[in-house]
Short mmCIF file of C-alpha atoms in Angstrom, two decimals:
data_model
loop_
_atom_site.label_atom_id
_atom_site.label_comp_id
_atom_site.label_asym_id
_atom_site.label_seq_id
_atom_site.Cartn_x
_atom_site.Cartn_y
_atom_site.Cartn_z
CA MET L 1 4.99 -65.39 28.79
CA ARG L 2 6.25 -67.81 26.12
CA GLY L 3 7.34 -71.33 27.05
CA GLY L 4 7.77 -70.54 30.73
CA LYS L 5 10.41 -67.92 29.89
CA GLY L 6 10.21 -64.22 30.52
CA GLY L 7 9.12 -62.10 27.60
CA GLY L 8 11.56 -60.10 25.54
CA LEU L 9 12.12 -57.42 22.96
CA LEU L 10 15.11 -56.30 20.90
CA VAL L 11 15.43 -52.53 20.40
CA ALA L 12 17.43 -52.09 17.18
CA GLY L 13 18.32 -48.84 15.43
CA THR L 14 18.72 -47.58 11.91
CA THR L 15 22.08 -46.06 12.86
CA SER L 16 24.42 -45.64 15.80
CA ASP L 17 23.13 -42.96 18.20
CA ALA L 18 19.55 -43.36 16.96
CA GLY L 19 18.48 -43.56 20.60
CA LYS L 20 18.54 -47.31 21.29
CA SER L 21 20.10 -46.94 24.75
CA VAL L 22 17.65 -44.36 26.05
CA VAL L 23 14.61 -46.06 24.48
CA THR L 24 15.68 -49.34 26.11
CA ALA L 25 16.04 -47.53 29.44
CA GLY L 26 12.66 -45.88 28.98
CA ILE L 27 10.95 -49.20 28.28
CA CYS L 28 12.65 -50.72 31.35
CA ARG L 29 11.41 -47.88 33.58
CA TRP L 30 7.88 -48.03 32.12
CA LEU L 31 7.67 -51.80 32.70
CA VAL L 32 9.05 -51.73 36.24
CA ARG L 33 6.51 -49.05 37.11
CA LYS L 34 3.86 -51.52 35.92
CA GLY L 35 5.13 -53.99 38.50
CA LEU L 36 7.15 -56.27 36.20
CA LYS L 37 10.60 -57.58 37.07
CA VAL L 38 12.76 -56.35 34.18
CA ALA L 39 16.40 -56.66 33.07
CA PRO L 40 18.33 -54.94 30.25
CA PHE L 41 20.67 -56.86 27.97
CA LYS L 42 23.22 -56.08 25.28
CA GLY L 43 25.15 -59.04 23.93
CA GLN L 44 28.09 -57.00 22.66
CA ASN L 45 28.88 -53.39 23.43
CA MET L 46 31.72 -51.28 22.02
CA SER L 47 32.43 -48.46 24.42
CA LEU L 48 35.10 -46.77 26.50
CA ASN L 49 32.37 -45.75 28.93
CA SER L 50 32.23 -48.62 31.39
CA PHE L 51 31.20 -49.45 34.94
CA VAL L 52 32.14 -51.97 37.64
CA THR L 53 29.40 -54.13 39.13
CA ARG L 54 29.33 -55.13 42.79
CA GLU L 55 30.87 -58.50 41.94
CA GLY L 56 33.79 -56.71 40.26
CA ALA L 57 32.78 -57.18 36.60
CA GLU L 58 33.27 -54.50 33.94
CA ILE L 59 30.23 -53.75 31.75
CA GLY L 60 29.08 -50.85 29.59
CA ARG L 61 27.76 -47.87 31.51
CA ALA L 62 24.69 -47.84 29.27
CA GLN L 63 23.66 -51.23 30.65
CA ALA L 64 24.36 -50.08 34.21
CA MET L 65 22.11 -47.08 33.57
CA GLN L 66 19.41 -49.33 32.09
CA ALA L 67 19.64 -51.60 35.14
CA GLN L 68 19.05 -48.55 37.30
CA ALA L 69 16.05 -47.72 35.12
CA ALA L 70 14.80 -51.26 35.80
CA ARG L 71 15.59 -50.84 39.52
CA VAL L 72 17.85 -53.90 39.61
CA GLU L 73 21.53 -54.38 40.40
CA PRO L 74 23.67 -54.49 37.22
CA THR L 75 25.53 -57.73 36.54
CA ALA L 76 27.86 -59.11 33.87
CA LEU L 77 24.94 -61.13 32.47
CA MET L 78 23.51 -57.88 31.12
CA ASN L 79 26.55 -57.15 28.93
CA PRO L 80 28.60 -60.33 28.45
CA VAL L 81 30.91 -58.91 25.75
CA LEU L 82 32.43 -55.43 25.99
CA LEU L 83 34.90 -54.16 23.38
CA LYS L 84 37.16 -51.31 24.49
CA PRO L 85 38.88 -49.68 21.50
CA GLY L 86 42.59 -49.01 21.88
CA GLY L 87 42.96 -47.46 18.43
CA ASP L 88 41.32 -47.49 15.04
CA ARG L 89 41.83 -51.20 14.43
CA SER L 90 42.02 -53.05 17.75
CA SER L 91 40.04 -53.48 20.95
CA GLN L 92 40.39 -55.12 24.32
CA VAL L 93 37.81 -57.90 24.59
CA VAL L 94 36.09 -58.10 27.97
CA LEU L 95 34.12 -61.32 28.50
CA MET L 96 31.79 -61.66 31.49
CA GLY L 97 33.39 -58.60 33.03
CA ARG L 98 37.04 -59.66 32.66
CA PRO L 99 39.58 -58.85 29.90
CA VAL L 100 40.51 -61.89 27.81
CA GLY L 101 42.79 -60.32 25.21
CA GLU L 102 43.37 -57.69 22.55
CA LEU L 103 42.11 -58.31 19.03
CA SER L 104 42.11 -56.52 15.71
CA ALA L 105 38.72 -55.87 14.13
CA LYS L 106 39.58 -58.40 11.42
CA GLY L 107 40.58 -61.01 13.96
CA TYR L 108 37.47 -60.46 16.01
CA HIS L 109 35.00 -60.61 13.13
CA GLY L 110 37.05 -63.31 11.44
CA GLY L 111 36.36 -65.93 14.08
CA ARG L 112 36.49 -64.91 17.73
CA GLN L 113 33.10 -63.18 17.62
CA LYS L 114 31.40 -66.39 16.51
CA GLU L 115 32.94 -68.24 19.45
CA LEU L 116 31.30 -65.76 21.82
CA PHE L 117 27.77 -66.39 20.54
CA GLU L 118 27.16 -69.33 22.87
CA PRO L 119 28.08 -67.50 26.11
CA VAL L 120 26.08 -64.47 24.97
CA MET L 121 22.97 -66.58 24.43
CA ALA L 122 23.53 -68.42 27.72
CA CYS L 123 23.47 -65.07 29.55
CA LEU L 124 20.27 -64.02 27.80
CA GLU L 125 18.58 -67.33 28.61
CA GLU L 126 19.60 -67.04 32.27
CA LEU L 127 18.10 -63.57 32.47
CA ARG L 128 14.90 -64.73 30.77
CA SER L 129 14.55 -67.54 33.29
CA THR L 130 14.76 -65.02 36.14
CA TYR L 131 12.91 -61.92 34.94
CA ASP L 132 9.41 -61.25 33.62
CA ALA L 133 10.89 -59.38 30.67
CA VAL L 134 14.34 -58.77 29.18
CA ILE L 135 14.71 -55.67 27.00
CA CYS L 136 17.66 -56.14 24.67
CA GLU L 137 19.56 -53.37 22.93
CA GLY L 138 21.11 -53.86 19.52
CA ALA L 139 24.25 -52.16 18.21
CA GLY L 140 24.72 -49.92 15.19
CA SER L 141 22.27 -51.17 12.58
CA PRO L 142 20.86 -54.69 12.09
CA ALA L 143 21.34 -54.21 8.32
CA GLU L 144 25.14 -54.25 8.41
CA ILE L 145 25.17 -56.97 5.77
CA ASN L 146 28.95 -57.39 5.88
CA LEU L 147 28.76 -58.46 9.53
CA ARG L 148 25.53 -60.48 9.65
CA ARG L 149 27.26 -63.88 9.47
CA THR L 150 28.99 -63.35 12.84
CA ASP L 151 26.37 -61.11 14.49
CA ILE L 152 25.93 -61.64 18.24
CA VAL L 153 24.03 -58.49 19.14
CA ASN L 154 21.33 -57.72 16.54
CA MET L 155 19.38 -60.17 14.40
CA GLY L 156 21.63 -63.07 15.39
CA VAL L 157 20.33 -62.73 18.94
CA ALA L 158 16.75 -62.03 17.82
CA ARG L 159 16.69 -65.13 15.60
CA ALA L 160 18.22 -67.45 18.20
CA ALA L 161 15.92 -66.22 20.99
CA LYS L 162 12.87 -65.63 18.74
CA LEU L 163 12.63 -62.03 19.94
CA PRO L 164 10.43 -59.43 18.29
CA VAL L 165 12.35 -56.41 17.03
CA VAL L 166 11.41 -52.73 17.08
CA VAL L 167 13.64 -50.47 14.98
CA VAL L 168 14.34 -46.94 16.30
CA GLY L 169 15.09 -44.10 13.89
CA ASP L 170 16.33 -40.58 14.64
CA ILE L 171 14.07 -38.30 12.60
CA ASP L 172 16.01 -35.21 13.71
CA ARG L 173 18.78 -36.27 11.30
CA GLY L 174 16.37 -36.57 8.39
CA GLY L 175 15.75 -39.50 6.05
CA VAL L 176 14.01 -41.65 8.64
CA PHE L 177 11.52 -43.23 6.19
CA ALA L 178 14.33 -44.33 3.90
CA GLN L 179 16.20 -45.66 6.94
CA PHE L 180 13.24 -47.74 8.12
CA PHE L 181 12.46 -49.09 4.66
CA GLY L 182 16.08 -49.75 3.72
CA THR L 183 16.89 -51.41 7.04
CA THR L 184 13.98 -53.82 6.61
CA ALA L 185 14.61 -54.47 2.91
CA LEU L 186 18.25 -55.47 3.50
CA LEU L 187 17.33 -58.27 5.92
CA SER L 188 16.73 -61.91 4.99
CA PRO L 189 13.14 -63.20 5.03
CA GLU L 190 13.86 -65.00 8.32
CA ASP L 191 15.18 -61.82 9.93
CA GLN L 192 12.37 -59.70 8.49
CA SER L 193 9.79 -62.01 10.08
CA LEU L 194 10.89 -60.73 13.50
CA VAL L 195 10.88 -56.99 12.66
CA ALA L 196 7.51 -56.00 14.09
CA GLY L 197 7.72 -52.28 13.38
CA TYR L 198 9.29 -48.94 14.08
CA LEU L 199 9.68 -46.22 16.68
CA VAL L 200 10.36 -42.63 15.60
CA ASN L 201 12.71 -40.77 17.94
CA LYS L 202 13.50 -37.05 18.43
CA PHE L 203 10.51 -35.63 16.53
CA ARG L 204 9.94 -31.86 16.54
CA GLY L 205 6.67 -30.36 15.37
CA ASP L 206 3.11 -31.42 14.63
CA VAL L 207 2.67 -35.21 14.59
CA SER L 208 -0.33 -34.90 12.27
CA LEU L 209 2.06 -33.80 9.51
CA LEU L 210 4.06 -37.00 10.00
CA GLU L 211 1.13 -39.40 10.02
CA PRO L 212 0.64 -39.63 6.20
CA GLY L 213 4.25 -40.75 5.89
CA LEU L 214 3.75 -43.39 8.58
CA ASP L 215 0.69 -44.66 6.71
CA MET L 216 2.71 -44.89 3.48
CA LEU L 217 5.50 -46.69 5.34
CA TYR L 218 2.95 -49.23 6.55
CA GLY L 219 1.75 -49.68 2.99
CA LEU L 220 5.31 -50.30 1.80
CA THR L 221 6.43 -52.62 4.59
CA GLY L 222 3.28 -53.99 6.26
CA ARG L 223 4.72 -52.83 9.58
CA ARG L 224 3.30 -50.27 11.94
CA THR L 225 4.98 -47.50 13.87
CA PHE L 226 4.66 -48.04 17.61
CA GLY L 227 5.18 -44.43 18.61
CA VAL L 228 6.61 -41.01 17.86
CA LEU L 229 8.83 -39.80 20.69
CA PRO L 230 9.27 -36.02 20.85
CA TYR L 231 12.67 -34.39 20.98
CA ALA L 232 13.52 -33.93 24.66
CA HIS L 233 16.49 -32.00 26.01
CA GLY L 234 19.05 -33.49 28.35
CA LEU L 235 17.95 -37.12 28.17
CA GLY L 236 21.01 -38.79 26.63
CA ILE L 237 22.37 -40.33 29.81
CA ASP L 238 25.25 -42.80 29.94
CA GLU L 239 25.22 -43.88 26.33
CA GLU L 240 28.32 -45.10 24.62
CA ASP L 241 30.92 -42.65 23.35
CA GLY L 242 29.37 -39.44 22.03
CA LEU L 243 30.01 -36.14 23.80
CA ARG L 244 26.33 -35.29 23.40
CA VAL L 245 25.30 -37.76 26.06
CA SER L 246 24.79 -37.79 29.83
CA LEU L 247 23.80 -35.04 32.23
CA ARG L 248 25.95 -32.53 30.35
CA GLY L 249 23.01 -32.33 27.97
CA THR L 250 21.09 -30.58 30.71
CA VAL L 251 23.78 -27.90 30.92
CA ARG L 252 24.20 -27.45 27.18
CA GLU L 253 20.59 -27.71 26.00
CA SER L 254 18.36 -26.34 28.74
CA VAL L 255 18.20 -23.50 31.22
CA VAL L 256 21.00 -23.75 33.75
CA ALA L 257 20.01 -23.08 37.35
CA PRO L 258 21.55 -19.84 38.61
CA PRO L 259 24.50 -20.03 40.99
CA VAL L 260 23.81 -19.92 44.71
CA GLY L 261 26.80 -17.62 45.28
CA ALA L 262 27.92 -14.54 43.37
CA ASP L 263 30.08 -16.38 40.81
CA VAL L 264 29.83 -19.32 38.47
CA LEU L 265 32.56 -21.94 38.38
CA ARG L 266 34.08 -22.83 35.00
CA VAL L 267 35.34 -26.38 34.44
CA ALA L 268 37.45 -27.31 31.40
CA VAL L 269 37.82 -31.00 30.56
CA CYS L 270 40.76 -31.93 28.32
CA ALA L 271 39.31 -33.97 25.45
CA VAL L 272 42.16 -36.49 25.40
CA PRO L 273 42.30 -39.29 22.79
CA LEU L 274 40.46 -42.52 23.68
CA MET L 275 38.72 -40.66 26.49
CA SER L 276 36.96 -43.06 28.86
CA ASN L 277 34.27 -42.53 31.46
CA PHE L 278 33.73 -38.88 30.58
CA THR L 279 30.58 -39.28 32.69
CA ASP L 280 32.81 -38.51 35.69
CA VAL L 281 32.10 -34.81 35.13
CA ASP L 282 28.33 -35.20 34.91
CA ALA L 283 27.94 -34.59 38.63
CA LEU L 284 29.83 -31.30 38.25
CA ALA L 285 27.59 -30.27 35.37
CA ALA L 286 24.54 -31.03 37.51
CA GLU L 287 25.55 -28.38 40.06
CA PRO L 288 23.83 -24.97 39.73
CA GLY L 289 26.40 -22.42 38.64
CA VAL L 290 28.96 -24.93 37.33
CA VAL L 291 29.67 -24.70 33.59
CA VAL L 292 31.45 -27.68 32.02
CA ARG L 293 33.04 -27.66 28.59
CA PHE L 294 35.42 -29.94 26.67
CA VAL L 295 38.59 -28.29 25.37
CA ASP L 296 41.58 -29.11 23.16
CA ARG L 297 43.58 -25.84 23.13
CA PRO L 298 45.74 -24.24 25.85
CA GLU L 299 44.02 -20.86 25.57
CA GLU L 300 40.79 -22.53 26.65
CA LEU L 301 42.34 -23.26 30.06
CA VAL L 302 43.08 -19.62 30.83
CA ASP L 303 39.68 -18.71 32.31
CA ALA L 304 38.95 -22.17 33.76
CA ASP L 305 38.62 -22.43 37.52
CA LEU L 306 39.17 -26.18 37.40
CA VAL L 307 40.80 -28.31 34.70
CA VAL L 308 39.98 -32.02 34.61
CA VAL L 309 42.26 -34.50 32.85
CA PRO L 310 39.88 -37.44 32.45
CA GLY L 311 40.33 -41.16 32.03
CA THR L 312 41.69 -42.62 28.80
CA ARG L 313 42.32 -46.04 27.28
CA GLY L 314 45.67 -44.69 26.04
CA THR L 315 47.58 -42.83 28.75
CA VAL L 316 50.82 -42.60 26.75
CA LYS L 317 48.93 -41.43 23.67
CA ALA L 318 47.10 -38.85 25.79
CA LEU L 319 50.41 -37.57 27.18
CA ALA L 320 51.78 -37.08 23.66
CA TRP L 321 48.57 -35.28 22.68
CA LEU L 322 48.74 -32.96 25.70
CA ARG L 323 52.33 -32.06 24.80
CA GLU L 324 51.71 -31.62 21.08
CA ARG L 325 48.84 -29.21 21.70
CA GLY L 326 50.59 -27.14 24.35
CA LEU L 327 48.17 -28.29 27.04
CA ALA L 328 50.96 -29.92 29.05
CA ASP L 329 52.72 -26.56 29.47
CA ALA L 330 49.41 -24.89 30.33
CA LEU L 331 48.78 -27.49 33.04
CA ALA L 332 52.28 -26.97 34.44
CA ARG L 333 51.68 -23.23 34.61
CA ARG L 334 48.39 -23.79 36.43
CA ALA L 335 50.05 -26.04 39.00
CA ALA L 336 52.83 -23.48 39.59
CA GLU L 337 50.21 -20.77 40.12
CA GLY L 338 48.20 -22.88 42.55
CA ARG L 339 45.21 -23.14 40.20
CA PRO L 340 43.12 -26.34 40.50
CA VAL L 341 43.74 -29.44 38.35
CA LEU L 342 42.09 -32.84 38.83
CA GLY L 343 43.37 -36.01 37.15
CA ILE L 344 41.13 -39.09 37.09
CA CYS L 345 42.45 -42.57 36.29
CA GLY L 346 44.48 -42.17 33.06
CA GLY L 347 44.54 -38.43 33.72
CA PHE L 348 45.96 -39.09 37.19
CA GLN L 349 48.63 -41.32 35.65
CA ALA L 350 49.55 -38.59 33.15
CA LEU L 351 50.06 -36.06 35.97
CA GLY L 352 52.68 -38.30 37.60
CA GLU L 353 56.46 -38.40 37.21
CA ARG L 354 56.92 -41.53 35.14
CA ILE L 355 54.99 -44.29 33.39
CA GLU L 356 56.34 -47.75 32.66
CA ASP L 357 54.05 -49.30 30.07
CA GLU L 358 54.69 -52.67 28.43
CA VAL L 359 50.96 -53.50 28.35
CA GLU L 360 48.74 -50.78 26.92
CA SER L 361 51.01 -48.85 24.54
CA LYS L 362 54.12 -51.04 24.95
CA ALA L 363 56.10 -47.77 24.89
CA GLY L 364 58.32 -48.67 27.83
CA VAL L 365 59.34 -45.85 30.17
CA VAL L 366 57.72 -42.49 29.42
CA ASP L 367 57.99 -39.25 31.37
CA GLY L 368 54.76 -37.96 32.86
CA LEU L 369 53.91 -34.30 33.41
CA GLY L 370 55.62 -34.33 36.81
CA LEU L 371 52.84 -32.51 38.68
CA LEU L 372 52.31 -35.29 41.25
CA PRO L 373 54.89 -37.52 43.03
CA VAL L 374 53.59 -40.72 41.46
CA ARG L 375 55.17 -43.46 39.36
CA VAL L 376 52.93 -45.82 37.42
CA ARG L 377 53.67 -49.32 36.16
CA PHE L 378 51.17 -51.01 33.87
CA GLY L 379 50.35 -54.57 34.87
CA VAL L 380 48.73 -57.34 32.84
CA GLU L 381 45.98 -57.79 35.43
CA LYS L 382 43.27 -55.14 35.35
CA THR L 383 42.12 -53.59 38.63
CA LEU L 384 38.31 -53.70 38.84
CA ALA L 385 36.97 -52.49 42.18
CA ARG L 386 34.23 -50.57 43.97
CA PRO L 387 36.15 -48.69 46.70
CA VAL L 388 34.61 -46.71 49.55
CA GLY L 389 36.59 -44.16 51.53
CA GLU L 390 36.75 -40.64 52.90
CA ALA L 391 38.14 -37.38 51.60
CA LEU L 392 37.74 -33.76 52.71
CA GLY L 393 35.81 -35.08 55.70
CA GLU L 394 33.14 -36.74 53.55
CA ARG L 395 32.29 -40.33 52.63
CA VAL L 396 33.12 -41.20 49.01
CA GLU L 397 32.16 -44.13 46.77
CA GLY L 398 33.75 -44.83 43.41
CA TYR L 399 34.86 -47.53 41.02
CA GLU L 400 38.23 -48.42 39.51
CA ILE L 401 39.09 -49.71 36.01
CA HIS L 402 42.81 -49.60 35.22
CA HIS L 403 45.95 -51.57 34.37
CA GLY L 404 48.26 -48.93 35.85
CA VAL L 405 49.53 -49.50 39.39
CA ALA L 406 50.39 -46.22 41.14
CA ASP L 407 53.36 -45.89 43.48
CA VAL L 408 52.53 -42.71 45.40
CA ARG L 409 55.75 -41.21 46.78
CA GLY L 410 54.56 -38.08 48.52
CA GLY L 411 51.88 -35.46 48.78
CA GLU L 412 48.69 -35.60 50.83
CA ALA L 413 46.58 -38.77 50.60
CA PHE L 414 43.52 -38.40 48.37
CA LEU L 415 41.25 -41.33 47.42
CA ASP L 416 44.17 -43.76 47.10
CA GLY L 417 45.94 -41.15 44.99
CA CYS L 418 47.43 -37.90 46.22
CA ARG L 419 47.18 -34.14 46.32
CA VAL L 420 49.93 -31.53 46.07
CA GLY L 421 48.68 -27.98 46.52
CA SER L 422 45.79 -27.53 44.11
CA VAL L 423 46.60 -30.59 42.00
CA TRP L 424 44.59 -33.72 42.82
CA GLY L 425 44.85 -37.20 41.33
CA THR L 426 42.91 -40.43 41.85
CA HIS L 427 42.10 -43.69 40.07
CA TRP L 428 38.52 -43.49 41.37
CA HIS L 429 35.83 -42.92 38.78
CA GLY L 430 32.43 -41.71 39.96
CA SER L 431 33.69 -40.08 43.17
CA LEU L 432 32.03 -36.75 42.33
CA GLU L 433 28.62 -38.45 42.43
CA SER L 434 28.99 -38.50 46.25
CA ASP L 435 27.12 -35.30 47.06
CA GLY L 436 28.86 -34.24 50.29
CA PHE L 437 32.32 -34.86 48.84
CA ARG L 438 31.48 -33.02 45.61
CA ARG L 439 30.33 -29.95 47.54
CA ALA L 440 33.46 -29.99 49.73
CA PHE L 441 35.68 -30.38 46.66
CA LEU L 442 33.98 -27.49 44.85
CA ARG L 443 34.41 -25.27 47.91
CA GLU L 444 38.16 -26.01 47.80
CA VAL L 445 38.28 -25.29 44.08
CA ALA L 446 36.39 -22.02 44.48
CA ALA L 447 38.72 -20.89 47.28
CA ALA L 448 41.84 -21.72 45.23
CA ALA L 449 40.38 -20.03 42.14
CA GLY L 450 39.30 -16.93 44.07
CA ARG L 451 35.66 -17.36 43.04
CA ARG L 452 32.68 -16.46 45.22
CA PHE L 453 31.01 -19.69 44.24
CA VAL L 454 28.84 -21.54 46.73
CA PRO L 455 27.70 -25.15 46.07
CA ALA L 456 23.96 -25.63 46.28
CA PRO L 457 23.17 -27.29 49.64
CA ASP L 458 20.61 -29.74 48.29
CA THR L 459 21.77 -31.01 44.88
CA SER L 460 21.38 -34.79 44.82
CA PHE L 461 22.98 -36.43 41.81
CA GLY L 462 21.13 -39.66 42.50
CA ALA L 463 17.79 -37.86 42.61
CA LEU L 464 18.56 -36.04 39.34
CA ARG L 465 19.41 -39.37 37.70
CA GLU L 466 16.13 -40.85 38.93
CA GLU L 467 14.22 -37.86 37.56
CA GLN L 468 15.79 -38.39 34.15
CA LEU L 469 14.99 -42.09 34.15
CA ASP L 470 11.41 -41.28 35.07
CA ARG L 471 11.27 -38.82 32.18
CA LEU L 472 12.40 -41.61 29.85
CA GLY L 473 9.65 -43.83 31.21
CA ASP L 474 7.16 -41.00 30.73
CA LEU L 475 8.18 -40.62 27.08
CA ILE L 476 7.38 -44.28 26.43
CA GLU L 477 4.16 -44.24 28.43
CA GLU L 478 2.84 -41.03 26.87
CA HIS L 479 4.02 -41.31 23.26
CA ALA L 480 4.27 -45.03 22.43
CA ASP L 481 1.53 -47.61 22.00
CA THR L 482 2.30 -49.38 25.25
CA ASP L 483 -0.46 -51.97 24.86
CA ALA L 484 1.02 -53.06 21.53
CA LEU L 485 4.56 -53.07 22.94
CA LEU L 486 3.44 -55.21 25.86
CA ARG L 487 1.83 -57.72 23.46
CA LEU L 488 5.10 -57.92 21.55
CA ILE L 489 7.08 -58.53 24.73
CA GLU L 490 4.67 -61.22 25.93
CA GLU L 491 3.73 -62.93 22.65
CA GLY L 492 6.51 -62.21 20.16
CA ALA L 493 6.37 -60.79 16.64
CA PRO L 494 3.01 -61.09 14.86
CA THR L 495 2.75 -63.81 12.26
CA GLY L 496 2.34 -63.09 8.56
CA LEU L 497 4.56 -60.01 8.34
CA PRO L 498 5.21 -59.44 4.63
CA PHE L 499 8.62 -59.79 3.00
CA VAL L 500 10.09 -56.50 1.71
CA PRO L 501 12.38 -57.10 -1.28
CA PRO L 502 15.18 -57.42 -2.17
CA GLY L 503 16.24 -59.00 1.15
CA ALA L 504 19.80 -59.75 2.20
CA PRO L 505 22.34 -60.20 -0.65
#
């Protein structure tokens, strides 16, 4: 490795959702299977999909997933800056796992982002001093020329750490050759010198038909393509904020295992604004015979056996949305009829009697849906925790990320929240990943819904996650030039890469 440090690589992308997160995870799993000690890294992540590490730090779930791919414990070092959007123009800034303020996009890019470059690089250097290799993920595109001056996640990191860069492009969207060429040609000569080549993602068809184009791309840029990854169903696990990601892909895109009992169980998830940690329902979608869909109309709740009101970065905004769309009335009818509803984090808060919010929305006192005897007051300090408890006779693990403090005034205790009839509420994310608890919960839901649904006795969410991570590693091992990637990681970008005009403006 170079200079006594661990090797490294930056996985950039031509666009958002090109596949950077899953390619990074795949490379991590491939390397750890080779016996290397590997860590993921993303200097700055913008996502409402977050996770709490064991030391109580909040990071992006994508980096937590990549750490699992690398078989290491996730830490704040792996995602030092997390931006959590609270609207179109502002985000909460989380530094080293703790919130440090709310900033507009203009304010962030106008100065604060540059201040964060030093701690970002310090985290990367600490990881490189500890691990054999650090696989970094970029954000968006490295050719966002309006943001290059303050970049702390793409070429800014690559330049400072002298990391080779591989650019991933999603060929399923079309235009991948133009994306590769244009991305390279909009970078400065110094940035271009680190772009070693490309990785085609989500290819369908005969690779031999693609190869002439890859040869022409090499002729135009002097850079090779390190692999063509085939389109694979159900692999988009724990990415950032698209509804196409996570284990739900398995349900939507591939053959669903038949139910063990006579009936399927239908789960409707209210697609509230600023939805966070929608991965909470992945464990439900992984169950044979459970069908999960996202909904935004009251009529879509009619045939649902369970309705989930998920987490949100804007509880008051979500409440208004539920009322405007008639979903609030539909939820009230369900509760009156004894039909199951589950609220998680912001969804739990919305199901309560009253919210006092001078922090998130600054709306003051707002009436909740009144389905649970809970009053919520938003505090300045954020709760970040990894609780362990018991519910329905089963051990449960979860994690908490919230400003709202719940005053539970009745009902039956349920994971630090409460239950009234067939309405449940909890601040705990991830609880449904506990297999025994999930099965017990689904049995309760099936009984209340009058369905002859039986949970599969052997579904292991953890094992399914490991299978998916192994599939990502297989994709890299079988369809990428792993010898060439390993040379990049160990030795850096090759010298003498040609400049592709015009370069950065």
